[in-house]
Coordinates of C-alpha atoms in Angstrom, one line a residue:
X1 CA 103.6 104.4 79.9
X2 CA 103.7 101.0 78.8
X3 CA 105.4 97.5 78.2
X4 CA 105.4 95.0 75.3
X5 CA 104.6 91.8 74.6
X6 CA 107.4 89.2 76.0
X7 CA 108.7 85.8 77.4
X8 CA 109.4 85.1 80.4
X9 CA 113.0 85.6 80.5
X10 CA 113.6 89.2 80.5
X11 CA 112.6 92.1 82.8
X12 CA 110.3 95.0 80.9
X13 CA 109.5 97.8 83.0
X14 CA 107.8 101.5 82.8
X15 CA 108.1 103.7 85.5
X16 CA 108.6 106.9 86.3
X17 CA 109.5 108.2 89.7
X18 CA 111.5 111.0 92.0
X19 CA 114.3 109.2 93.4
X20 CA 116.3 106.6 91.0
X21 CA 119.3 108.7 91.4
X22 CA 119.4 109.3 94.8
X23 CA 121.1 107.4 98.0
X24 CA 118.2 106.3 99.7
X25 CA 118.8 108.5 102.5
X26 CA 118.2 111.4 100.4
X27 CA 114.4 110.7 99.0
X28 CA 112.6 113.3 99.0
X29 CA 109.4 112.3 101.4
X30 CA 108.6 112.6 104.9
X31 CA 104.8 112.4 104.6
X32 CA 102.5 113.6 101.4
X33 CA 99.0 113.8 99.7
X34 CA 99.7 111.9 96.5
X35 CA 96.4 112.5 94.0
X36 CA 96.1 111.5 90.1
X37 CA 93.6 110.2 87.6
X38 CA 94.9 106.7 85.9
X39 CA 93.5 103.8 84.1
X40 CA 95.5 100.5 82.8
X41 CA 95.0 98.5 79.8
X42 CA 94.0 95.0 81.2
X43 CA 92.8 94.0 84.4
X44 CA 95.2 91.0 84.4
X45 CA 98.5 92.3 83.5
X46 CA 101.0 89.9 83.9
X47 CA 103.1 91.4 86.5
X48 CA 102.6 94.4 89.3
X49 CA 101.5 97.9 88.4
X50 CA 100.7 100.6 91.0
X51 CA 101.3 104.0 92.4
X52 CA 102.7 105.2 95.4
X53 CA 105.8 105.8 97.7
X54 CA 108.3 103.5 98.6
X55 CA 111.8 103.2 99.7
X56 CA 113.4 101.2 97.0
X57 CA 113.9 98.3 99.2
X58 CA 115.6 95.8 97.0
X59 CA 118.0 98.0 95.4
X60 CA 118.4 95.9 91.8
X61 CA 114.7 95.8 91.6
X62 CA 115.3 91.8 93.0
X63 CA 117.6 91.5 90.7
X64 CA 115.9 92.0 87.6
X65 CA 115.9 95.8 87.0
X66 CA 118.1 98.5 86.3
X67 CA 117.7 100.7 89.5
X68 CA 120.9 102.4 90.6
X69 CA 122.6 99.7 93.0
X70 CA 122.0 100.3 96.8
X71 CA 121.9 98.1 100.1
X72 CA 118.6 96.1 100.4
X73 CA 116.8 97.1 103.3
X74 CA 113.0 96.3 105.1
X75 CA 110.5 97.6 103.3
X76 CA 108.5 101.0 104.2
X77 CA 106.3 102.0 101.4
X78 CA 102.4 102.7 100.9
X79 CA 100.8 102.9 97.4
X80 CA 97.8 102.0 95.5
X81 CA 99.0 98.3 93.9
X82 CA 98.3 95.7 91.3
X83 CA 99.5 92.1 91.7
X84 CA 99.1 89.5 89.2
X85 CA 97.9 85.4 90.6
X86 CA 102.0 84.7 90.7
X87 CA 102.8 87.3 93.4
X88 CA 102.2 87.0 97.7
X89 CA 103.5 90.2 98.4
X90 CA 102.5 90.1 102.1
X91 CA 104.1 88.7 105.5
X92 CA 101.2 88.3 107.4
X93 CA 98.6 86.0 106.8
X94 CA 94.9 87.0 106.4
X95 CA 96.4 89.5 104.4
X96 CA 95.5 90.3 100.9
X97 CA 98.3 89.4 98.9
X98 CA 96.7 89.6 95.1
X99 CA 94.7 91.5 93.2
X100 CA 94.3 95.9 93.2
X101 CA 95.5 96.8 96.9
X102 CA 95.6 99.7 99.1
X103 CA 98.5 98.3 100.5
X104 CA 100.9 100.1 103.4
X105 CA 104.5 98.8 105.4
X106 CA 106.3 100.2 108.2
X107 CA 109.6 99.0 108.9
X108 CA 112.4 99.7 111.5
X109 CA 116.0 99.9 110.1
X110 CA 116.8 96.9 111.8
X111 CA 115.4 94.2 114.3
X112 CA 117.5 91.9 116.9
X113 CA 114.6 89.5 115.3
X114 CA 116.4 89.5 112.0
X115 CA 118.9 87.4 113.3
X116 CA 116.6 84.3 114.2
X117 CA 115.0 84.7 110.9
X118 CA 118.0 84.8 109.0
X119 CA 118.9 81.2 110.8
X120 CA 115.7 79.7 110.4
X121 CA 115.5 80.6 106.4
X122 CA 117.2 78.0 105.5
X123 CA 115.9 75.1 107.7
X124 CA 112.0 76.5 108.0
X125 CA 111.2 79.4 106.0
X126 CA 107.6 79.5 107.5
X127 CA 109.3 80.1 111.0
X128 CA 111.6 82.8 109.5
X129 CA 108.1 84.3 107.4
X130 CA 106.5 84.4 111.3
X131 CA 109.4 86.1 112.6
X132 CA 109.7 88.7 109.4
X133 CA 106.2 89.1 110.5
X134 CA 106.9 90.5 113.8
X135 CA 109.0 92.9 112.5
X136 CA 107.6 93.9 109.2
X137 CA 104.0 96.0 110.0
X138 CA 101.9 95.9 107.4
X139 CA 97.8 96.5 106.3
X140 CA 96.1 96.3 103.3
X141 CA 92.7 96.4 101.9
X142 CA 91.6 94.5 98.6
X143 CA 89.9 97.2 96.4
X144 CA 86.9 96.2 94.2
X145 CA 87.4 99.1 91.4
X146 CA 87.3 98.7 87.4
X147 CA 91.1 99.5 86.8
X148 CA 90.3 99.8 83.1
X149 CA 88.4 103.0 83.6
X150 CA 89.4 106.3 84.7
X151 CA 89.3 107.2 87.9
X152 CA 90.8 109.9 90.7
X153 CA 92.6 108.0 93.3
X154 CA 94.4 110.2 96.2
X155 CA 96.9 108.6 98.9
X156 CA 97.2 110.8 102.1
X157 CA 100.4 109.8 104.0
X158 CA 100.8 111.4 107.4
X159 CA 103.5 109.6 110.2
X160 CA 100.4 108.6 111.9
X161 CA 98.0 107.5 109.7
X162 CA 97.0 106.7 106.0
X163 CA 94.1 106.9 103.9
X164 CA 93.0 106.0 100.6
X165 CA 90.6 107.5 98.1
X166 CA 88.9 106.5 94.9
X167 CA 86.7 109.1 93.3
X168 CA 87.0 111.3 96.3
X169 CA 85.6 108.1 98.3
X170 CA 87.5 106.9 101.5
X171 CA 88.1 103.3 100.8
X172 CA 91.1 102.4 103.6
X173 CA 92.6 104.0 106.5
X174 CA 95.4 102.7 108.6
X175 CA 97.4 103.6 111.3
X176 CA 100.1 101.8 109.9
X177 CA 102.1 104.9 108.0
X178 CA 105.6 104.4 106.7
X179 CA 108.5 105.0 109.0
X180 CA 108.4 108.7 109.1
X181 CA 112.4 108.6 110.0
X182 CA 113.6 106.9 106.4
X183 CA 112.1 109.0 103.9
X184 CA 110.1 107.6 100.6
X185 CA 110.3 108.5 96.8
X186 CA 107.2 108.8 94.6
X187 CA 106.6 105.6 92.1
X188 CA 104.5 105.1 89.2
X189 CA 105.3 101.7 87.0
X190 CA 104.0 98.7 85.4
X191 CA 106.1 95.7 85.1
X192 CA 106.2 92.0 84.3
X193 CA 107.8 90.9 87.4
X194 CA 106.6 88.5 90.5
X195 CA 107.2 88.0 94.0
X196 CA 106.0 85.7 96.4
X197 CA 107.0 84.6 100.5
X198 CA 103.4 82.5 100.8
X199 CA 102.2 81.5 104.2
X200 CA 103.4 78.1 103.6
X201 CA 106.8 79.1 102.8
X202 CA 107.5 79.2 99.4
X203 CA 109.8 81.9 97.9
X204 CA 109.2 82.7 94.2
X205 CA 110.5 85.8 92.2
X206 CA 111.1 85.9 88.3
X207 CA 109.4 87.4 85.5
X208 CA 106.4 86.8 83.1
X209 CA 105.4 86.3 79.9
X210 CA 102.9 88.9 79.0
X211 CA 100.9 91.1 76.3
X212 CA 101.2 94.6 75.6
X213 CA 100.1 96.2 78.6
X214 CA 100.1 100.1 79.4
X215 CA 99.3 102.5 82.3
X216 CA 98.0 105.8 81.8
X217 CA 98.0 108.7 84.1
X218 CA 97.2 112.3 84.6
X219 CA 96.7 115.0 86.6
X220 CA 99.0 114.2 88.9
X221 CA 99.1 116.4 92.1
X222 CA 102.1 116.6 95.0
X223 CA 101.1 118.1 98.4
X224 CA 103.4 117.8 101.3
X225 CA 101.5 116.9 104.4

């Protein structure tokens, strides 16, 4: 799959997945062994690339994609990612927030803290990012791999725990799985798009101008846990 060459005012995406035409309540994971070779074309891709589950949880893809419409909601996804320098997808700092990820986030369906946050958005967004933080779990691990190669990566999601494989090699484990209660669908893309709540309290989202980039995969095995 792959995108081409662009500005930066319109929204190019690949992806292919198992849920875009479902309500989000109907996705079709509880917990699974995700495993497939892959390889991308550049190891700077403008944009975010990666593979995964996740629960869709900005609905029109912030705004920029063409995802049937739902609700947004806190995120819950866990997935083998690619950020480009203009993305901080993290709400906790320390975190890695760039760069090829083995990134995981458990969220509840809502939080009395949401209401705080909400208030203090407008006035302070790093007290609001602090208080997202508190109800948003989240752990990641920045992965030192050459993307441009092949290689086997597997993603074994239990409700208790997670791991992360390269080459049949153990790179992460967390205890911070997914919600097992609001169910995930499988994701593979590459896009031009960026995102970014940084520790100081910036908010950024848009899309980039980029080359012809493409991911390839294979192989691809489903395993329910």
């Amino acid at each position: 799959m792959g995108i081409q060459h662009g500005d930066s005012l319109h929204y190019r995406d690949a992806q292919l997945d198992d849920y875009s035409q479902l309500p989000r309540h109907k996705f079709p994971h509880h917990s699974l062994t995700l495993s497939l070779r892959a390889r991308v074309s550049s190891i700077s891709a403008a944009g975010t690339w990666g593979f995964g589950l996740w629960n869709d949880p900005f609905g029109l893809s912030l705004g920029f994609g063409g995802n049937p419409f739902r609700l947004p909601a806190l995120p819950n996804a866990v997935w083998f990612f690619h950020a480009s320098p203009q993305n901080h997808l993290s709400f906790t700092d320390g975190k890695p927030a760039q760069g090829f990820l083995a990134q995981t986030f458990r969220s509840p369906k809502f939080h009395p803290l949401l209401i705080p946050a909400g208030l203090a958005l407008p006035f302070s967004r790093r007290s609001a990012r602090k208080l997202i933080s508190k109800v948003i779990a989240e752990d990641s691990s920045a992965l030192s791999v050459d993307v441009t190669q092949w290689h086997r990566y597997k993603l074994q999601w239990s409700p208790d725990r997670v791991r992360w494989h390269v080459d049949d090699a153990l790179v992460f484990e967390s205890p911070v799985s997914p919600n097992a209660s609001r169910p995930l669908g499988v994701i593979i893309w590459i896009d031009n798009q960026y995102a970014a709540f940084t520790p100081e309290g910036k908010i950024a989202f848009g899309v980039l101008e980029g080359k012809d980039e493409w991911l390839e995969v294979e192989n691809m095995e489903l395993n329910k846990e």
